[in-house]
PDB file of C-alpha atoms in Angstrom:
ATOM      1  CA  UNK A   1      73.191  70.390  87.758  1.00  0.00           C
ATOM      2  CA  UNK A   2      73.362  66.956  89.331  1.00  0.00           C
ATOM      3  CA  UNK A   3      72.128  66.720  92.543  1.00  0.00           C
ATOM      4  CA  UNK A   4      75.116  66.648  94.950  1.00  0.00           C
ATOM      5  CA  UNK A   5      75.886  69.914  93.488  1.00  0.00           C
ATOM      6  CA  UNK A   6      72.181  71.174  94.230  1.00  0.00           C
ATOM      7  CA  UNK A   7      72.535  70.172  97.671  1.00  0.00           C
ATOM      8  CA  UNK A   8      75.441  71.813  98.287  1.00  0.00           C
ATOM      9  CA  UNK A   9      74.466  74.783  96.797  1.00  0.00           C
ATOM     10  CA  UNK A  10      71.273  74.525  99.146  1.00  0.00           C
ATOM     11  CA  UNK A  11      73.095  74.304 102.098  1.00  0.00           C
ATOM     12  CA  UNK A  12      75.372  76.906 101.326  1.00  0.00           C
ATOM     13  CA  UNK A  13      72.714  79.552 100.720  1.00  0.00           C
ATOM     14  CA  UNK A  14      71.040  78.531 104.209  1.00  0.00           C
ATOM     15  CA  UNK A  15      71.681  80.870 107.319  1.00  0.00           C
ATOM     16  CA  UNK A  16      74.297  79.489 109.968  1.00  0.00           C
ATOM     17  CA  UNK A  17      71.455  77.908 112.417  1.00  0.00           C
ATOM     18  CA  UNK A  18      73.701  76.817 115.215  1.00  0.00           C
ATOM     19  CA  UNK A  19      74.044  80.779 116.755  1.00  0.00           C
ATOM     20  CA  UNK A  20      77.792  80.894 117.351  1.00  0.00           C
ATOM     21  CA  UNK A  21      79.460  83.795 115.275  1.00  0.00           C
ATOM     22  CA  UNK A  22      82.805  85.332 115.592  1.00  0.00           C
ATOM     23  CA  UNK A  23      82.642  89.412 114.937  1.00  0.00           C
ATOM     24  CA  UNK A  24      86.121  89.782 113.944  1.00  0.00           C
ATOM     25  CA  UNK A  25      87.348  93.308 112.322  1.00  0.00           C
ATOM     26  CA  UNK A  26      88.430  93.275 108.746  1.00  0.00           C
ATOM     27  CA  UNK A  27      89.681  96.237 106.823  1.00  0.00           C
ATOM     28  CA  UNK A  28      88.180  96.050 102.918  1.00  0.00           C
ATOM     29  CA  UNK A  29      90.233  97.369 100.624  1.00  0.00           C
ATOM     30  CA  UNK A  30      89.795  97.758  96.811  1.00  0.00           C
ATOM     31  CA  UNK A  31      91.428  94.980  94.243  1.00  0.00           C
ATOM     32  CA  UNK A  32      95.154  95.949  93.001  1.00  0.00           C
ATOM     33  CA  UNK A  33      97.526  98.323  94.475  1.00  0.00           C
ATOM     34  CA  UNK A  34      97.966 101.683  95.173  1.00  0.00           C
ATOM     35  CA  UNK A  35      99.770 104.453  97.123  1.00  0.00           C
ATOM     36  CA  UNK A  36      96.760 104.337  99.347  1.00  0.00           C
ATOM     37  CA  UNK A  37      96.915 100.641 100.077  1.00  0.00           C
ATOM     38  CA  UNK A  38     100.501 100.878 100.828  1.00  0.00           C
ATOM     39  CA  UNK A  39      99.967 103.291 103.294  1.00  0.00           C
ATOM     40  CA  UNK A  40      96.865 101.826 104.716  1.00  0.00           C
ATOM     41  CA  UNK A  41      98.850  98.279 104.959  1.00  0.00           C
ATOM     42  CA  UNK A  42     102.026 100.239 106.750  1.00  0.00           C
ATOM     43  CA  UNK A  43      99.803 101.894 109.069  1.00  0.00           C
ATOM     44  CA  UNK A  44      98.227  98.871 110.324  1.00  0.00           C
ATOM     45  CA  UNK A  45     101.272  96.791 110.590  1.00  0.00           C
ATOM     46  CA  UNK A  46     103.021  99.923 112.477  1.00  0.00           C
ATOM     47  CA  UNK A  47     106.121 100.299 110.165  1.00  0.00           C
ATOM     48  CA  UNK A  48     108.763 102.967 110.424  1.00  0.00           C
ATOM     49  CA  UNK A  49     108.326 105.672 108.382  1.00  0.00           C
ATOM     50  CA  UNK A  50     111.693 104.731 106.086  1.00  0.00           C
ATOM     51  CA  UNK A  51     109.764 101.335 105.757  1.00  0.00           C
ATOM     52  CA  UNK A  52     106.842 103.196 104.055  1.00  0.00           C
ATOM     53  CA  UNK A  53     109.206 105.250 101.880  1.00  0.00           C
ATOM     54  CA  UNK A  54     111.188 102.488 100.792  1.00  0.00           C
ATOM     55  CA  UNK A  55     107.422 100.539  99.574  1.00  0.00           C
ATOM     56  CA  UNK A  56     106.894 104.055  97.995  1.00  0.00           C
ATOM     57  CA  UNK A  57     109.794 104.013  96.067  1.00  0.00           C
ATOM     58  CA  UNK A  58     109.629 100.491  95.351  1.00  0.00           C
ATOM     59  CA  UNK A  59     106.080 100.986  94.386  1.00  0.00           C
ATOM     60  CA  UNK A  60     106.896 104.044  91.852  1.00  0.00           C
TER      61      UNK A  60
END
């Protein structure tokens, strides 16, 4: 590797050292698509229920 790329890769592997973090909530959800991400993705955008149906059929 040359040795911009070195320190780079250094500095990316440190810990943040500064002590400001933002906690924010993620949902993890598997690679692809499913029914189960559909209705995970409905659920937290609050759709209708006719909205989720219509991804269903879409889906199928």
């Amino acid at each position: 590797m040359n040795q911009t790329q070195d320190i780079l890769d250094k500095r990316i592997e440190q810990d943040y050292q500064y002590g400001f973090i933002t906690d924010i909530e993620q949902d993890i959800l598997p690679p692809g698509l499913n029914e189960e991400v559909i209705r995970h993705i409905s659920d937290k955008k609050n759709e209708p229920e006719w909205l989720l149906e219509w991804r269903l059929n879409a889906y199928h």
